[in-house]
């Protein structure tokens, strides 16, 4: 290889690495305003759940009530239309609702028009069904793309990733609990799932067990659980 080709190759590698960070990096703001933690000087945590509401969400609501913990639920429009009563129950119990697209697609390589449609349909369904207007958006799989920034802006949404992601869709509850307990830190945003994409009646047993184990342990360590708005916009 001559020097020119080496230069071109390393340039391509660097560009690919940059794109990968831009699309999936939890701190990336390349495709729009995005947050991944709150105030690091305060012992507060935000518990967030993606991919709901589902037929399995009510059991999780009971656990959160038991510990008087408010959470933030990133809902998919399709799930809200399938389980409207559950969506309303989540809001009625004082939890915050966020937007997680309508049908849970990966947004990379999609057109700005497609992306806007996904966010707008979810926003409309959530608002019409529950009366709550989401102010936070979390991209499925954490994948952002061209057009997300504009869609967020038009719909009054701000992007949110996470500080710690629980891998509760794949791991047994003990491993999820260990990850959360060991990695919780001031201002942390914890990400779990009360659904699995837009699949009906998902098994979220590992999620519920992990929540049941983790909340009292983190409360004992002095952490207070807050909604995303409380942790990211404490003045509101
Ligand atoms: Zn998701």
Coordinates of C-alpha atoms and ligand atoms in Angstrom, one line a residue:
X1 CA 0.0 0.0 0.0
X2 CA 1.3 3.4 -0.8
X3 CA 1.0 6.3 1.6
X4 CA -1.9 7.8 -0.3
X5 CA -4.0 4.7 0.0
X6 CA -3.1 4.3 3.7
X7 CA -4.3 7.9 4.2
X8 CA -7.6 7.3 2.4
X9 CA -8.2 4.0 4.3
X10 CA -7.6 5.5 7.7
X11 CA -9.8 8.4 6.7
X12 CA -12.6 6.0 5.8
X13 CA -12.1 4.1 9.1
X14 CA -12.2 7.4 11.1
X15 CA -15.3 8.5 9.2
X16 CA -17.0 5.2 10.0
X17 CA -16.1 5.4 13.6
X18 CA -17.4 8.9 13.8
X19 CA -20.8 7.9 12.2
X20 CA -21.1 5.0 14.5
X21 CA -20.6 7.3 17.5
X22 CA -22.9 9.9 16.0
X23 CA -25.7 7.4 15.5
X24 CA -25.5 5.3 18.7
X25 CA -23.2 7.1 21.1
X26 CA -25.1 7.9 24.3
X27 CA -23.5 11.4 24.5
X28 CA -23.9 12.1 20.8
X29 CA -25.8 15.3 19.9
X30 CA -24.9 15.1 16.2
X31 CA -28.5 14.3 15.2
X32 CA -30.2 16.6 17.7
X33 CA -30.4 17.8 21.2
X34 CA -29.9 14.8 23.6
X35 CA -29.3 14.1 27.3
X36 CA -27.9 11.1 29.0
X37 CA -27.6 12.1 32.7
X38 CA -28.9 14.7 35.2
X39 CA -27.1 16.8 37.8
X40 CA -24.1 14.7 39.0
X41 CA -23.9 16.5 42.3
X42 CA -27.3 15.2 43.5
X43 CA -28.2 11.7 44.7
X44 CA -31.1 11.3 42.4
X45 CA -31.9 8.7 39.7
X46 CA -34.5 8.5 36.9
X47 CA -35.9 5.1 36.2
X48 CA -37.1 4.9 32.6
X49 CA -39.0 2.1 30.8
X50 CA -39.1 1.7 27.0
X51 CA -41.4 -0.3 24.6
X52 CA -44.6 -0.2 26.5
X53 CA -47.3 0.0 27.4
X54 CA -47.9 -3.8 27.3
X55 CA -50.2 -6.3 28.9
X56 CA -47.4 -6.9 31.4
X57 CA -47.0 -3.2 32.5
X58 CA -49.7 -3.3 35.3
X59 CA -47.6 -5.6 37.4
X60 CA -44.7 -3.3 37.2
X61 CA -47.0 -0.4 38.2
X62 CA -47.8 -2.2 41.4
X63 CA -44.1 -2.6 42.2
X64 CA -43.4 1.1 41.6
X65 CA -46.4 2.0 43.8
X66 CA -45.1 -0.2 46.6
X67 CA -41.9 1.9 46.8
X68 CA -43.6 5.2 45.9
X69 CA -41.3 5.6 42.9
X70 CA -42.2 7.8 39.9
X71 CA -40.8 6.7 36.6
X72 CA -40.8 7.7 33.0
X73 CA -42.4 5.5 30.3
X74 CA -41.2 5.8 26.7
X75 CA -44.2 4.5 24.8
X76 CA -44.7 3.3 21.2
X77 CA -47.9 4.6 19.5
X78 CA -48.8 1.1 18.3
X79 CA -48.6 -0.3 21.8
X80 CA -50.8 2.6 23.1
X81 CA -53.4 1.8 20.5
X82 CA -53.3 -1.9 21.6
X83 CA -53.3 -1.2 25.3
X84 CA -55.0 2.2 25.8
X85 CA -56.3 1.5 29.3
X86 CA -52.8 0.5 30.4
X87 CA -51.4 3.8 28.9
X88 CA -54.0 5.8 30.8
X89 CA -53.3 3.9 34.0
X90 CA -49.5 4.7 33.7
X91 CA -50.3 8.4 33.4
X92 CA -53.0 8.3 36.2
X93 CA -50.5 6.9 38.7
X94 CA -48.3 10.0 38.2
X95 CA -45.6 8.7 35.9
X96 CA -44.2 10.7 33.1
X97 CA -44.8 9.6 29.5
X98 CA -42.2 9.9 26.7
X99 CA -42.2 9.2 22.9
X100 CA -40.5 6.1 21.6
X101 CA -41.8 6.3 17.9
X102 CA -45.0 4.7 16.6
X103 CA -43.8 1.2 15.4
X104 CA -40.3 0.9 16.9
X105 CA -38.2 0.9 13.7
X106 CA -34.4 1.6 13.5
X107 CA -34.2 5.1 12.2
X108 CA -30.9 4.9 10.4
X109 CA -31.1 5.2 6.6
X110 CA -34.7 6.4 6.8
X111 CA -36.0 9.6 5.2
X112 CA -36.6 12.7 7.3
X113 CA -40.3 12.4 6.3
X114 CA -40.5 8.8 7.6
X115 CA -38.8 9.8 10.8
X116 CA -41.1 12.7 11.4
X117 CA -44.2 10.5 10.7
X118 CA -43.0 7.9 13.3
X119 CA -42.5 10.6 16.0
X120 CA -45.7 12.5 15.1
X121 CA -48.0 9.5 15.0
X122 CA -46.8 8.4 18.4
X123 CA -47.1 11.9 19.9
X124 CA -50.7 12.2 18.6
X125 CA -51.7 8.7 19.9
X126 CA -50.2 9.3 23.3
X127 CA -51.8 12.7 23.7
X128 CA -55.2 11.7 22.4
X129 CA -55.3 8.5 24.6
X130 CA -53.8 9.8 27.8
X131 CA -54.1 13.6 27.7
X132 CA -50.3 13.8 28.5
X133 CA -48.0 15.6 26.0
X134 CA -44.6 13.9 25.9
X135 CA -41.6 16.3 26.0
X136 CA -38.9 13.6 25.8
X137 CA -38.0 11.3 22.9
X138 CA -35.9 8.2 23.0
X139 CA -34.9 6.6 19.7
X140 CA -35.4 2.8 19.4
X141 CA -32.1 1.0 19.9
X142 CA -30.6 4.4 20.6
X143 CA -30.2 4.9 16.9
X144 CA -30.5 8.5 15.7
X145 CA -30.3 9.8 12.1
X146 CA -30.7 12.8 9.8
X147 CA -34.2 14.2 10.4
X148 CA -34.4 13.4 14.1
X149 CA -33.3 16.9 15.1
X150 CA -35.9 18.6 12.9
X151 CA -38.7 16.2 14.0
X152 CA -37.9 16.7 17.7
X153 CA -37.9 20.5 17.2
X154 CA -41.3 20.5 15.3
X155 CA -42.9 18.4 18.0
X156 CA -41.4 20.1 21.0
X157 CA -39.4 17.0 22.0
X158 CA -35.9 16.6 23.4
X159 CA -33.8 13.5 23.0
X160 CA -32.8 11.3 25.9
X161 CA -30.5 8.3 26.0
X162 CA -29.4 6.7 29.2
X163 CA -26.5 6.5 31.7
X164 CA -27.0 2.8 32.3
X165 CA -29.0 0.3 30.1
X166 CA -30.2 -2.8 31.9
X167 CA -30.2 -5.4 29.1
X168 CA -33.4 -6.8 30.7
X169 CA -34.7 -8.0 27.4
X170 CA -31.8 -10.6 27.3
X171 CA -30.3 -11.1 30.8
X172 CA -31.7 -12.9 33.8
X173 CA -32.9 -10.6 36.6
X174 CA -29.9 -11.1 38.9
X175 CA -27.5 -9.9 36.3
X176 CA -29.7 -6.9 35.4
X177 CA -30.0 -6.0 39.2
X178 CA -26.2 -6.3 39.6
X179 CA -25.6 -4.0 36.7
X180 CA -28.0 -1.4 38.0
X181 CA -26.8 -1.5 41.6
X182 CA -23.2 -1.4 40.7
X183 CA -23.5 1.4 38.1
X184 CA -26.0 3.8 39.7
X185 CA -24.5 7.2 40.3
X186 CA -25.7 10.7 41.0
X187 CA -28.0 12.0 38.3
X188 CA -28.2 8.7 36.5
X189 CA -30.8 7.8 34.0
X190 CA -31.5 4.0 34.2
X191 CA -33.1 2.3 31.1
X192 CA -35.3 -0.8 31.4
X193 CA -38.2 -2.2 29.3
X194 CA -41.8 -2.8 30.1
X195 CA -42.4 -4.3 26.6
X196 CA -40.3 -5.9 23.9
X197 CA -40.6 -3.7 20.8
X198 CA -44.3 -3.8 19.7
X199 CA -44.8 -7.5 20.5
X200 CA -48.1 -8.3 22.3
X201 CA -48.0 -9.8 25.8
X202 CA -44.2 -9.8 26.3
X203 CA -42.6 -11.7 29.2
X204 CA -41.1 -8.9 31.4
X205 CA -40.6 -11.1 34.5
X206 CA -36.8 -10.3 34.6
X207 CA -37.5 -6.6 34.4
X208 CA -40.0 -6.7 37.3
X209 CA -37.8 -8.9 39.5
X210 CA -34.8 -6.5 38.8
X211 CA -36.9 -3.5 39.7
X212 CA -38.2 -5.2 42.9
X213 CA -34.6 -6.0 44.0
X214 CA -32.9 -2.7 42.9
X215 CA -35.2 0.0 44.1
X216 CA -35.0 -0.7 47.9
X217 CA -31.2 -1.2 47.7
X218 CA -30.7 2.1 45.9
X219 CA -33.1 3.9 48.2
X220 CA -31.1 2.6 51.2
X221 CA -28.0 4.1 49.6
X222 CA -29.7 7.5 49.7
X223 CA -30.9 7.8 46.1
X224 CA -34.2 9.5 45.4
X225 CA -36.1 8.4 42.3
X226 CA -37.4 11.2 40.1
X227 CA -39.1 11.6 36.7
X228 CA -37.0 12.7 33.7
X229 CA -38.4 16.2 33.8
X230 CA -37.6 16.5 37.6
X231 CA -34.0 15.2 37.0
X232 CA -33.3 17.2 33.8
X233 CA -35.3 20.4 34.4
X234 CA -35.5 20.7 38.2
X235 CA -36.7 24.3 37.8
X236 CA -40.0 23.1 36.2
Ligands
LIG1 ZN1 -37.2 0.3 22.4

